[in-house]
Amino acid sequence: MRLQSATATARAFGGVCLDMRSLNALKSTGTLTATPTGTPTGTSIASAAGQLLRFGLLQARCCAFAVALVAGIGASALLPDLPVARYDLILLYGIGLTVFARKVGWDSARDTAVIAVCHLIGLVFELVKVRLGSWSYPEDAIAKIEGVPLYGGFLYAAVGSYVCRAWRLLDLSLTHYRPRLMAALAAAVYLNFFTHHWLPDARWVLAALLLAALWGTGVGYSVGGARYRMPLALAFVLIGFFLWVAENAATYAGAWSYPDQLDGWQPVPIAKFGAWALLISVTFVIAARALRPSRAVSLAP
């Protein structure tokens, strides 16, 4: 799994999931109207399309680091033979991209700290999973430990960057959030990806517990001056799906390979979608702990 490429425009569908409060606010300002038969007018359709476009542009900005990272990995596969190993070039590129993101304001100092934590957690994840044979990095490199190139952590850092930028650009807020319970479950999810090699796989149990912990938890976000809300559990599912799509693109570009891809690229199994939907909880809990102002979070009783 790799929390990378955050190529994830994962909440794009959430931009049209208005709750009743948002609908009433839009109607009161004349932004959203309806005909007597309930059929949307041309104005309301145009307004919704405009909001969706704005949301897409915001998501593209959120994904800037992830897209740049995956694009660099893909471009590296097209380079001629060089005296420097490709994996080492990607590592240098990732470091340069991190510095660039900080300099141009893509990431704040706190964002960079969150991204660094995601990188370290991801690198540990890689070391264990590669050792257990879950996937591999078949090319040689100098900056490689136990079969894992050091750039592997950037794939998780990219997802951390996406969450951090989304938090600021979309002005995220949480309602009825359970931080301690979510932290415990996220830790259990992370550990289960290791322990299932020796013990029964508890991911379905953990998925059920996550759904229970997220029951009633909503995430609010702003687009074009309007405020929207969607269930946080749905956001995890959408992000997980787009991360699975991104993983297909990354493995096709040669970022890493699963055992069945060593003799030729194959689509990543759809089961990885569910794994990503669980694993995103780890990144989200870290970001929520570091980034959320107390006024932006309503804790569950």
PDB file of N, CA, C and O in Angstrom, residues 28-96:
ATOM      1  N   SER A  28     -31.917  30.821   0.544  1.00  0.00           N
ATOM      2  CA  SER A  28     -32.207  32.127   1.126  1.00  0.00           C
ATOM      3  C   SER A  28     -31.445  33.238   0.431  1.00  0.00           C
ATOM      4  O   SER A  28     -31.875  34.386   0.424  1.00  0.00           O
ATOM      5  N   THR A  29     -30.319  32.943  -0.138  1.00  0.00           N
ATOM      6  CA  THR A  29     -29.528  33.956  -0.840  1.00  0.00           C
ATOM      7  C   THR A  29     -29.845  34.003  -2.322  1.00  0.00           C
ATOM      8  O   THR A  29     -29.273  34.807  -3.056  1.00  0.00           O
ATOM      9  N   GLY A  30     -30.741  33.105  -2.772  1.00  0.00           N
ATOM     10  CA  GLY A  30     -31.099  33.100  -4.178  1.00  0.00           C
ATOM     11  C   GLY A  30     -30.121  32.364  -5.046  1.00  0.00           C
ATOM     12  O   GLY A  30     -30.236  32.361  -6.273  1.00  0.00           O
ATOM     13  N   THR A  31     -29.102  31.721  -4.425  1.00  0.00           N
ATOM     14  CA  THR A  31     -28.110  30.997  -5.220  1.00  0.00           C
ATOM     15  C   THR A  31     -28.708  29.737  -5.812  1.00  0.00           C
ATOM     16  O   THR A  31     -28.363  29.325  -6.915  1.00  0.00           O
ATOM     17  N   LEU A  32     -29.608  29.102  -5.073  1.00  0.00           N
ATOM     18  CA  LEU A  32     -30.218  27.861  -5.539  1.00  0.00           C
ATOM     19  C   LEU A  32     -31.732  28.024  -5.530  1.00  0.00           C
ATOM     20  O   LEU A  32     -32.321  28.377  -4.502  1.00  0.00           O
ATOM     21  N   THR A  33     -32.339  27.800  -6.662  1.00  0.00           N
ATOM     22  CA  THR A  33     -33.794  27.911  -6.748  1.00  0.00           C
ATOM     23  C   THR A  33     -34.345  26.687  -7.424  1.00  0.00           C
ATOM     24  O   THR A  33     -33.613  25.894  -8.002  1.00  0.00           O
ATOM     25  N   ALA A  34     -35.656  26.523  -7.383  1.00  0.00           N
ATOM     26  CA  ALA A  34     -36.295  25.385  -8.041  1.00  0.00           C
ATOM     27  C   ALA A  34     -37.615  25.835  -8.645  1.00  0.00           C
ATOM     28  O   ALA A  34     -38.253  26.784  -8.167  1.00  0.00           O
ATOM     29  N   THR A  35     -38.014  25.162  -9.671  1.00  0.00           N
ATOM     30  CA  THR A  35     -39.306  25.443 -10.280  1.00  0.00           C
ATOM     31  C   THR A  35     -40.388  24.818  -9.417  1.00  0.00           C
ATOM     32  O   THR A  35     -40.115  23.971  -8.556  1.00  0.00           O
ATOM     33  N   PRO A  36     -41.638  25.191  -9.604  1.00  0.00           N
ATOM     34  CA  PRO A  36     -42.716  24.608  -8.797  1.00  0.00           C
ATOM     35  C   PRO A  36     -42.776  23.094  -8.893  1.00  0.00           C
ATOM     36  O   PRO A  36     -43.239  22.437  -7.981  1.00  0.00           O
ATOM     37  N   THR A  37     -42.324  22.504  -9.992  1.00  0.00           N
ATOM     38  CA  THR A  37     -42.380  21.054 -10.134  1.00  0.00           C
ATOM     39  C   THR A  37     -41.164  20.377  -9.529  1.00  0.00           C
ATOM     40  O   THR A  37     -41.048  19.170  -9.552  1.00  0.00           O
ATOM     41  N   GLY A  38     -40.192  21.156  -9.012  1.00  0.00           N
ATOM     42  CA  GLY A  38     -38.993  20.575  -8.409  1.00  0.00           C
ATOM     43  C   GLY A  38     -37.860  20.404  -9.392  1.00  0.00           C
ATOM     44  O   GLY A  38     -36.808  19.919  -9.019  1.00  0.00           O
ATOM     45  N   THR A  39     -38.049  20.789 -10.646  1.00  0.00           N
ATOM     46  CA  THR A  39     -36.988  20.655 -11.636  1.00  0.00           C
ATOM     47  C   THR A  39     -36.022  21.819 -11.505  1.00  0.00           C
ATOM     48  O   THR A  39     -36.454  22.974 -11.483  1.00  0.00           O
ATOM     49  N   PRO A  40     -34.696  21.595 -11.406  1.00  0.00           N
ATOM     50  CA  PRO A  40     -33.752  22.692 -11.244  1.00  0.00           C
ATOM     51  C   PRO A  40     -33.803  23.638 -12.437  1.00  0.00           C
ATOM     52  O   PRO A  40     -33.974  23.220 -13.579  1.00  0.00           O
ATOM     53  N   THR A  41     -33.679  24.936 -12.174  1.00  0.00           N
ATOM     54  CA  THR A  41     -33.610  25.912 -13.247  1.00  0.00           C
ATOM     55  C   THR A  41     -32.230  25.899 -13.855  1.00  0.00           C
ATOM     56  O   THR A  41     -31.280  25.343 -13.305  1.00  0.00           O
ATOM     57  N   GLY A  42     -32.109  26.584 -15.013  1.00  0.00           N
ATOM     58  CA  GLY A  42     -30.803  26.677 -15.642  1.00  0.00           C
ATOM     59  C   GLY A  42     -29.793  27.372 -14.758  1.00  0.00           C
ATOM     60  O   GLY A  42     -28.607  27.030 -14.745  1.00  0.00           O
ATOM     61  N   THR A  43     -30.271  28.370 -13.978  1.00  0.00           N
ATOM     62  CA  THR A  43     -29.360  29.099 -13.092  1.00  0.00           C
ATOM     63  C   THR A  43     -28.780  28.189 -12.025  1.00  0.00           C
ATOM     64  O   THR A  43     -27.582  28.226 -11.731  1.00  0.00           O
ATOM     65  N   SER A  44     -29.647  27.351 -11.408  1.00  0.00           N
ATOM     66  CA  SER A  44     -29.156  26.472 -10.345  1.00  0.00           C
ATOM     67  C   SER A  44     -28.220  25.408 -10.894  1.00  0.00           C
ATOM     68  O   SER A  44     -27.250  25.026 -10.242  1.00  0.00           O
ATOM     69  N   ILE A  45     -28.497  24.917 -12.103  1.00  0.00           N
ATOM     70  CA  ILE A  45     -27.608  23.930 -12.715  1.00  0.00           C
ATOM     71  C   ILE A  45     -26.249  24.559 -12.999  1.00  0.00           C
ATOM     72  O   ILE A  45     -25.199  23.972 -12.726  1.00  0.00           O
ATOM     73  N   ALA A  46     -26.271  25.776 -13.535  1.00  0.00           N
ATOM     74  CA  ALA A  46     -25.020  26.472 -13.817  1.00  0.00           C
ATOM     75  C   ALA A  46     -24.248  26.738 -12.532  1.00  0.00           C
ATOM     76  O   ALA A  46     -23.007  26.619 -12.481  1.00  0.00           O
ATOM     77  N   SER A  47     -24.980  27.091 -11.466  1.00  0.00           N
ATOM     78  CA  SER A  47     -24.326  27.347 -10.186  1.00  0.00           C
ATOM     79  C   SER A  47     -23.671  26.086  -9.636  1.00  0.00           C
ATOM     80  O   SER A  47     -22.531  26.120  -9.157  1.00  0.00           O
ATOM     81  N   ALA A  48     -24.414  24.960  -9.714  1.00  0.00           N
ATOM     82  CA  ALA A  48     -23.854  23.696  -9.230  1.00  0.00           C
ATOM     83  C   ALA A  48     -22.637  23.285 -10.053  1.00  0.00           C
ATOM     84  O   ALA A  48     -21.635  22.817  -9.506  1.00  0.00           O
ATOM     85  N   ALA A  49     -22.715  23.493 -11.376  1.00  0.00           N
ATOM     86  CA  ALA A  49     -21.578  23.156 -12.237  1.00  0.00           C
ATOM     87  C   ALA A  49     -20.381  24.026 -11.904  1.00  0.00           C
ATOM     88  O   ALA A  49     -19.233  23.551 -11.885  1.00  0.00           O
ATOM     89  N   GLY A  50     -20.644  25.303 -11.630  1.00  0.00           N
ATOM     90  CA  GLY A  50     -19.553  26.201 -11.262  1.00  0.00           C
ATOM     91  C   GLY A  50     -18.894  25.789  -9.958  1.00  0.00           C
ATOM     92  O   GLY A  50     -17.666  25.822  -9.823  1.00  0.00           O
ATOM     93  N   GLN A  51     -19.719  25.393  -8.986  1.00  0.00           N
ATOM     94  CA  GLN A  51     -19.178  24.948  -7.705  1.00  0.00           C
ATOM     95  C   GLN A  51     -18.349  23.668  -7.872  1.00  0.00           C
ATOM     96  O   GLN A  51     -17.292  23.517  -7.253  1.00  0.00           O
ATOM     97  N   LEU A  52     -18.849  22.757  -8.701  1.00  0.00           N
ATOM     98  CA  LEU A  52     -18.105  21.522  -8.935  1.00  0.00           C
ATOM     99  C   LEU A  52     -16.764  21.821  -9.592  1.00  0.00           C
ATOM    100  O   LEU A  52     -15.744  21.214  -9.260  1.00  0.00           O
ATOM    101  N   LEU A  53     -16.753  22.773 -10.526  1.00  0.00           N
ATOM    102  CA  LEU A  53     -15.500  23.163 -11.176  1.00  0.00           C
ATOM    103  C   LEU A  53     -14.543  23.789 -10.162  1.00  0.00           C
ATOM    104  O   LEU A  53     -13.344  23.477 -10.152  1.00  0.00           O
ATOM    105  N   ARG A  54     -15.067  24.658  -9.309  1.00  0.00           N
ATOM    106  CA  ARG A  54     -14.222  25.258  -8.273  1.00  0.00           C
ATOM    107  C   ARG A  54     -13.646  24.188  -7.356  1.00  0.00           C
ATOM    108  O   ARG A  54     -12.486  24.248  -6.963  1.00  0.00           O
ATOM    109  N   PHE A  55     -14.498  23.227  -7.001  1.00  0.00           N
ATOM    110  CA  PHE A  55     -14.035  22.147  -6.126  1.00  0.00           C
ATOM    111  C   PHE A  55     -12.919  21.341  -6.807  1.00  0.00           C
ATOM    112  O   PHE A  55     -11.929  20.977  -6.184  1.00  0.00           O
ATOM    113  N   GLY A  56     -13.096  21.056  -8.099  1.00  0.00           N
ATOM    114  CA  GLY A  56     -12.073  20.329  -8.833  1.00  0.00           C
ATOM    115  C   GLY A  56     -10.758  21.073  -8.870  1.00  0.00           C
ATOM    116  O   GLY A  56      -9.681  20.473  -8.717  1.00  0.00           O
ATOM    117  N   LEU A  57     -10.821  22.395  -9.053  1.00  0.00           N
ATOM    118  CA  LEU A  57      -9.593  23.191  -9.073  1.00  0.00           C
ATOM    119  C   LEU A  57      -8.919  23.197  -7.702  1.00  0.00           C
ATOM    120  O   LEU A  57      -7.688  23.129  -7.605  1.00  0.00           O
ATOM    121  N   LEU A  58      -9.722  23.269  -6.650  1.00  0.00           N
ATOM    122  CA  LEU A  58      -9.162  23.203  -5.299  1.00  0.00           C
ATOM    123  C   LEU A  58      -8.498  21.853  -5.054  1.00  0.00           C
ATOM    124  O   LEU A  58      -7.417  21.770  -4.457  1.00  0.00           O
ATOM    125  N   GLN A  59      -9.147  20.794  -5.514  1.00  0.00           N
ATOM    126  CA  GLN A  59      -8.572  19.465  -5.348  1.00  0.00           C
ATOM    127  C   GLN A  59      -7.254  19.344  -6.112  1.00  0.00           C
ATOM    128  O   GLN A  59      -6.311  18.712  -5.640  1.00  0.00           O
ATOM    129  N   ALA A  60      -7.193  19.937  -7.294  1.00  0.00           N
ATOM    130  CA  ALA A  60      -5.947  19.912  -8.059  1.00  0.00           C
ATOM    131  C   ALA A  60      -4.831  20.606  -7.292  1.00  0.00           C
ATOM    132  O   ALA A  60      -3.677  20.134  -7.274  1.00  0.00           O
ATOM    133  N   ARG A  61      -5.152  21.703  -6.623  1.00  0.00           N
ATOM    134  CA  ARG A  61      -4.146  22.389  -5.804  1.00  0.00           C
ATOM    135  C   ARG A  61      -3.744  21.533  -4.605  1.00  0.00           C
ATOM    136  O   ARG A  61      -2.575  21.499  -4.225  1.00  0.00           O
ATOM    137  N   CYS A  62      -4.716  20.834  -4.015  1.00  0.00           N
ATOM    138  CA  CYS A  62      -4.405  19.949  -2.889  1.00  0.00           C
ATOM    139  C   CYS A  62      -3.456  18.829  -3.311  1.00  0.00           C
ATOM    140  O   CYS A  62      -2.616  18.374  -2.524  1.00  0.00           O
ATOM    141  N   CYS A  63      -3.598  18.371  -4.544  1.00  0.00           N
ATOM    142  CA  CYS A  63      -2.828  17.237  -5.048  1.00  0.00           C
ATOM    143  C   CYS A  63      -1.497  17.651  -5.686  1.00  0.00           C
ATOM    144  O   CYS A  63      -0.821  16.804  -6.283  1.00  0.00           O
ATOM    145  N   ALA A  64      -1.121  18.927  -5.576  1.00  0.00           N
ATOM    146  CA  ALA A  64       0.045  19.420  -6.313  1.00  0.00           C
ATOM    147  C   ALA A  64       1.302  18.603  -6.022  1.00  0.00           C
ATOM    148  O   ALA A  64       2.016  18.181  -6.946  1.00  0.00           O
ATOM    149  N   PHE A  65       1.593  18.366  -4.744  1.00  0.00           N
ATOM    150  CA  PHE A  65       2.801  17.616  -4.385  1.00  0.00           C
ATOM    151  C   PHE A  65       2.712  16.183  -4.913  1.00  0.00           C
ATOM    152  O   PHE A  65       3.669  15.662  -5.500  1.00  0.00           O
ATOM    153  N   ALA A  66       1.574  15.549  -4.703  1.00  0.00           N
ATOM    154  CA  ALA A  66       1.407  14.149  -5.109  1.00  0.00           C
ATOM    155  C   ALA A  66       1.529  13.988  -6.617  1.00  0.00           C
ATOM    156  O   ALA A  66       2.194  13.082  -7.113  1.00  0.00           O
ATOM    157  N   VAL A  67       0.859  14.884  -7.359  1.00  0.00           N
ATOM    158  CA  VAL A  67       0.913  14.799  -8.816  1.00  0.00           C
ATOM    159  C   VAL A  67       2.333  15.019  -9.308  1.00  0.00           C
ATOM    160  O   VAL A  67       2.823  14.306 -10.201  1.00  0.00           O
ATOM    161  N   ALA A  68       3.014  16.009  -8.731  1.00  0.00           N
ATOM    162  CA  ALA A  68       4.396  16.285  -9.143  1.00  0.00           C
ATOM    163  C   ALA A  68       5.301  15.092  -8.839  1.00  0.00           C
ATOM    164  O   ALA A  68       6.189  14.759  -9.635  1.00  0.00           O
ATOM    165  N   LEU A  69       5.067  14.429  -7.691  1.00  0.00           N
ATOM    166  CA  LEU A  69       5.893  13.283  -7.334  1.00  0.00           C
ATOM    167  C   LEU A  69       5.675  12.124  -8.301  1.00  0.00           C
ATOM    168  O   LEU A  69       6.638  11.548  -8.835  1.00  0.00           O
ATOM    169  N   VAL A  70       4.427  11.773  -8.561  1.00  0.00           N
ATOM    170  CA  VAL A  70       4.132  10.655  -9.450  1.00  0.00           C
ATOM    171  C   VAL A  70       4.580  10.971 -10.877  1.00  0.00           C
ATOM    172  O   VAL A  70       5.092  10.103 -11.594  1.00  0.00           O
ATOM    173  N   ALA A  71       4.408  12.227 -11.301  1.00  0.00           N
ATOM    174  CA  ALA A  71       4.859  12.620 -12.638  1.00  0.00           C
ATOM    175  C   ALA A  71       6.373  12.467 -12.756  1.00  0.00           C
ATOM    176  O   ALA A  71       6.887  12.014 -13.795  1.00  0.00           O
ATOM    177  N   GLY A  72       7.091  12.826 -11.689  1.00  0.00           N
ATOM    178  CA  GLY A  72       8.544  12.668 -11.700  1.00  0.00           C
ATOM    179  C   GLY A  72       8.963  11.208 -11.772  1.00  0.00           C
ATOM    180  O   GLY A  72       9.919  10.860 -12.481  1.00  0.00           O
ATOM    181  N   ILE A  73       8.240  10.358 -11.043  1.00  0.00           N
ATOM    182  CA  ILE A  73       8.531   8.925 -11.090  1.00  0.00           C
ATOM    183  C   ILE A  73       8.292   8.386 -12.500  1.00  0.00           C
ATOM    184  O   ILE A  73       9.093   7.619 -13.041  1.00  0.00           O
ATOM    185  N   GLY A  74       7.170   8.807 -13.100  1.00  0.00           N
ATOM    186  CA  GLY A  74       6.881   8.361 -14.452  1.00  0.00           C
ATOM    187  C   GLY A  74       7.916   8.849 -15.450  1.00  0.00           C
ATOM    188  O   GLY A  74       8.359   8.098 -16.332  1.00  0.00           O
ATOM    189  N   ALA A  75       8.323  10.117 -15.317  1.00  0.00           N
ATOM    190  CA  ALA A  75       9.317  10.672 -16.236  1.00  0.00           C
ATOM    191  C   ALA A  75      10.667   9.980 -16.085  1.00  0.00           C
ATOM    192  O   ALA A  75      11.407   9.814 -17.068  1.00  0.00           O
ATOM    193  N   SER A  76      11.004   9.555 -14.868  1.00  0.00           N
ATOM    194  CA  SER A  76      12.293   8.901 -14.650  1.00  0.00           C
ATOM    195  C   SER A  76      12.410   7.587 -15.417  1.00  0.00           C
ATOM    196  O   SER A  76      13.507   7.159 -15.774  1.00  0.00           O
ATOM    197  N   ALA A  77      11.265   6.951 -15.689  1.00  0.00           N
ATOM    198  CA  ALA A  77      11.291   5.692 -16.439  1.00  0.00           C
ATOM    199  C   ALA A  77      11.634   5.911 -17.909  1.00  0.00           C
ATOM    200  O   ALA A  77      12.001   4.968 -18.609  1.00  0.00           O
ATOM    201  N   LEU A  78      11.528   7.151 -18.370  1.00  0.00           N
ATOM    202  CA  LEU A  78      11.807   7.462 -19.768  1.00  0.00           C
ATOM    203  C   LEU A  78      13.247   7.920 -19.996  1.00  0.00           C
ATOM    204  O   LEU A  78      13.657   8.110 -21.147  1.00  0.00           O
ATOM    205  N   LEU A  79      14.001   8.110 -18.908  1.00  0.00           N
ATOM    206  CA  LEU A  79      15.364   8.600 -19.037  1.00  0.00           C
ATOM    207  C   LEU A  79      16.287   7.522 -19.611  1.00  0.00           C
ATOM    208  O   LEU A  79      16.074   6.328 -19.379  1.00  0.00           O
ATOM    209  N   PRO A  80      17.319   7.921 -20.339  1.00  0.00           N
ATOM    210  CA  PRO A  80      18.317   6.943 -20.809  1.00  0.00           C
ATOM    211  C   PRO A  80      19.164   6.467 -19.633  1.00  0.00           C
ATOM    212  O   PRO A  80      19.046   6.990 -18.510  1.00  0.00           O
ATOM    213  N   ASP A  81      19.991   5.487 -19.838  1.00  0.00           N
ATOM    214  CA  ASP A  81      20.866   4.993 -18.772  1.00  0.00           C
ATOM    215  C   ASP A  81      21.772   6.114 -18.275  1.00  0.00           C
ATOM    216  O   ASP A  81      22.419   6.815 -19.064  1.00  0.00           O
ATOM    217  N   LEU A  82      21.807   6.282 -16.980  1.00  0.00           N
ATOM    218  CA  LEU A  82      22.610   7.326 -16.353  1.00  0.00           C
ATOM    219  C   LEU A  82      23.527   6.698 -15.315  1.00  0.00           C
ATOM    220  O   LEU A  82      23.274   5.585 -14.831  1.00  0.00           O
ATOM    221  N   PRO A  83      24.600   7.406 -14.930  1.00  0.00           N
ATOM    222  CA  PRO A  83      25.493   6.854 -13.903  1.00  0.00           C
ATOM    223  C   PRO A  83      24.865   6.804 -12.516  1.00  0.00           C
ATOM    224  O   PRO A  83      25.383   6.161 -11.613  1.00  0.00           O
ATOM    225  N   VAL A  84      23.727   7.481 -12.340  1.00  0.00           N
ATOM    226  CA  VAL A  84      23.018   7.487 -11.063  1.00  0.00           C
ATOM    227  C   VAL A  84      21.794   6.585 -11.186  1.00  0.00           C
ATOM    228  O   VAL A  84      21.054   6.658 -12.172  1.00  0.00           O
ATOM    229  N   ALA A  85      21.589   5.725 -10.198  1.00  0.00           N
ATOM    230  CA  ALA A  85      20.441   4.815 -10.225  1.00  0.00           C
ATOM    231  C   ALA A  85      19.127   5.597 -10.220  1.00  0.00           C
ATOM    232  O   ALA A  85      19.018   6.668  -9.607  1.00  0.00           O
ATOM    233  N   ARG A  86      18.125   5.068 -10.905  1.00  0.00           N
ATOM    234  CA  ARG A  86      16.839   5.759 -11.014  1.00  0.00           C
ATOM    235  C   ARG A  86      16.202   5.993  -9.657  1.00  0.00           C
ATOM    236  O   ARG A  86      15.658   7.069  -9.383  1.00  0.00           O
ATOM    237  N   TYR A  87      16.256   5.000  -8.774  1.00  0.00           N
ATOM    238  CA  TYR A  87      15.670   5.170  -7.447  1.00  0.00           C
ATOM    239  C   TYR A  87      16.361   6.299  -6.682  1.00  0.00           C
ATOM    240  O   TYR A  87      15.717   7.027  -5.921  1.00  0.00           O
ATOM    241  N   ASP A  88      17.674   6.432  -6.853  1.00  0.00           N
ATOM    242  CA  ASP A  88      18.399   7.516  -6.178  1.00  0.00           C
ATOM    243  C   ASP A  88      18.013   8.874  -6.760  1.00  0.00           C
ATOM    244  O   ASP A  88      17.909   9.869  -6.030  1.00  0.00           O
ATOM    245  N   LEU A  89      17.794   8.915  -8.073  1.00  0.00           N
ATOM    246  CA  LEU A  89      17.333  10.162  -8.690  1.00  0.00           C
ATOM    247  C   LEU A  89      15.961  10.559  -8.153  1.00  0.00           C
ATOM    248  O   LEU A  89      15.699  11.743  -7.894  1.00  0.00           O
ATOM    249  N   ILE A  90      15.088   9.571  -7.981  1.00  0.00           N
ATOM    250  CA  ILE A  90      13.752   9.868  -7.461  1.00  0.00           C
ATOM    251  C   ILE A  90      13.846  10.397  -6.032  1.00  0.00           C
ATOM    252  O   ILE A  90      13.108  11.316  -5.639  1.00  0.00           O
ATOM    253  N   LEU A  91      14.765   9.840  -5.248  1.00  0.00           N
ATOM    254  CA  LEU A  91      14.965  10.335  -3.881  1.00  0.00           C
ATOM    255  C   LEU A  91      15.392  11.801  -3.901  1.00  0.00           C
ATOM    256  O   LEU A  91      14.843  12.632  -3.168  1.00  0.00           O
ATOM    257  N   LEU A  92      16.361  12.133  -4.738  1.00  0.00           N
ATOM    258  CA  LEU A  92      16.818  13.523  -4.842  1.00  0.00           C
ATOM    259  C   LEU A  92      15.693  14.430  -5.324  1.00  0.00           C
ATOM    260  O   LEU A  92      15.527  15.558  -4.842  1.00  0.00           O
ATOM    261  N   TYR A  93      14.919  13.919  -6.266  1.00  0.00           N
ATOM    262  CA  TYR A  93      13.788  14.695  -6.773  1.00  0.00           C
ATOM    263  C   TYR A  93      12.765  14.938  -5.661  1.00  0.00           C
ATOM    264  O   TYR A  93      12.230  16.046  -5.521  1.00  0.00           O
ATOM    265  N   GLY A  94      12.480  13.911  -4.861  1.00  0.00           N
ATOM    266  CA  GLY A  94      11.529  14.054  -3.771  1.00  0.00           C
ATOM    267  C   GLY A  94      11.987  15.065  -2.733  1.00  0.00           C
ATOM    268  O   GLY A  94      11.190  15.867  -2.230  1.00  0.00           O
ATOM    269  N   ILE A  95      13.277  15.048  -2.408  1.00  0.00           N
ATOM    270  CA  ILE A  95      13.818  16.027  -1.454  1.00  0.00           C
ATOM    271  C   ILE A  95      13.706  17.436  -2.029  1.00  0.00           C
ATOM    272  O   ILE A  95      13.275  18.373  -1.345  1.00  0.00           O
ATOM    273  N   GLY A  96      14.088  17.573  -3.306  1.00  0.00           N
ATOM    274  CA  GLY A  96      13.980  18.880  -3.941  1.00  0.00           C
ATOM    275  C   GLY A  96      12.546  19.366  -4.010  1.00  0.00           C
ATOM    276  O   GLY A  96      12.258  20.553  -3.803  1.00  0.00           O
TER     277      GLY A  96
END
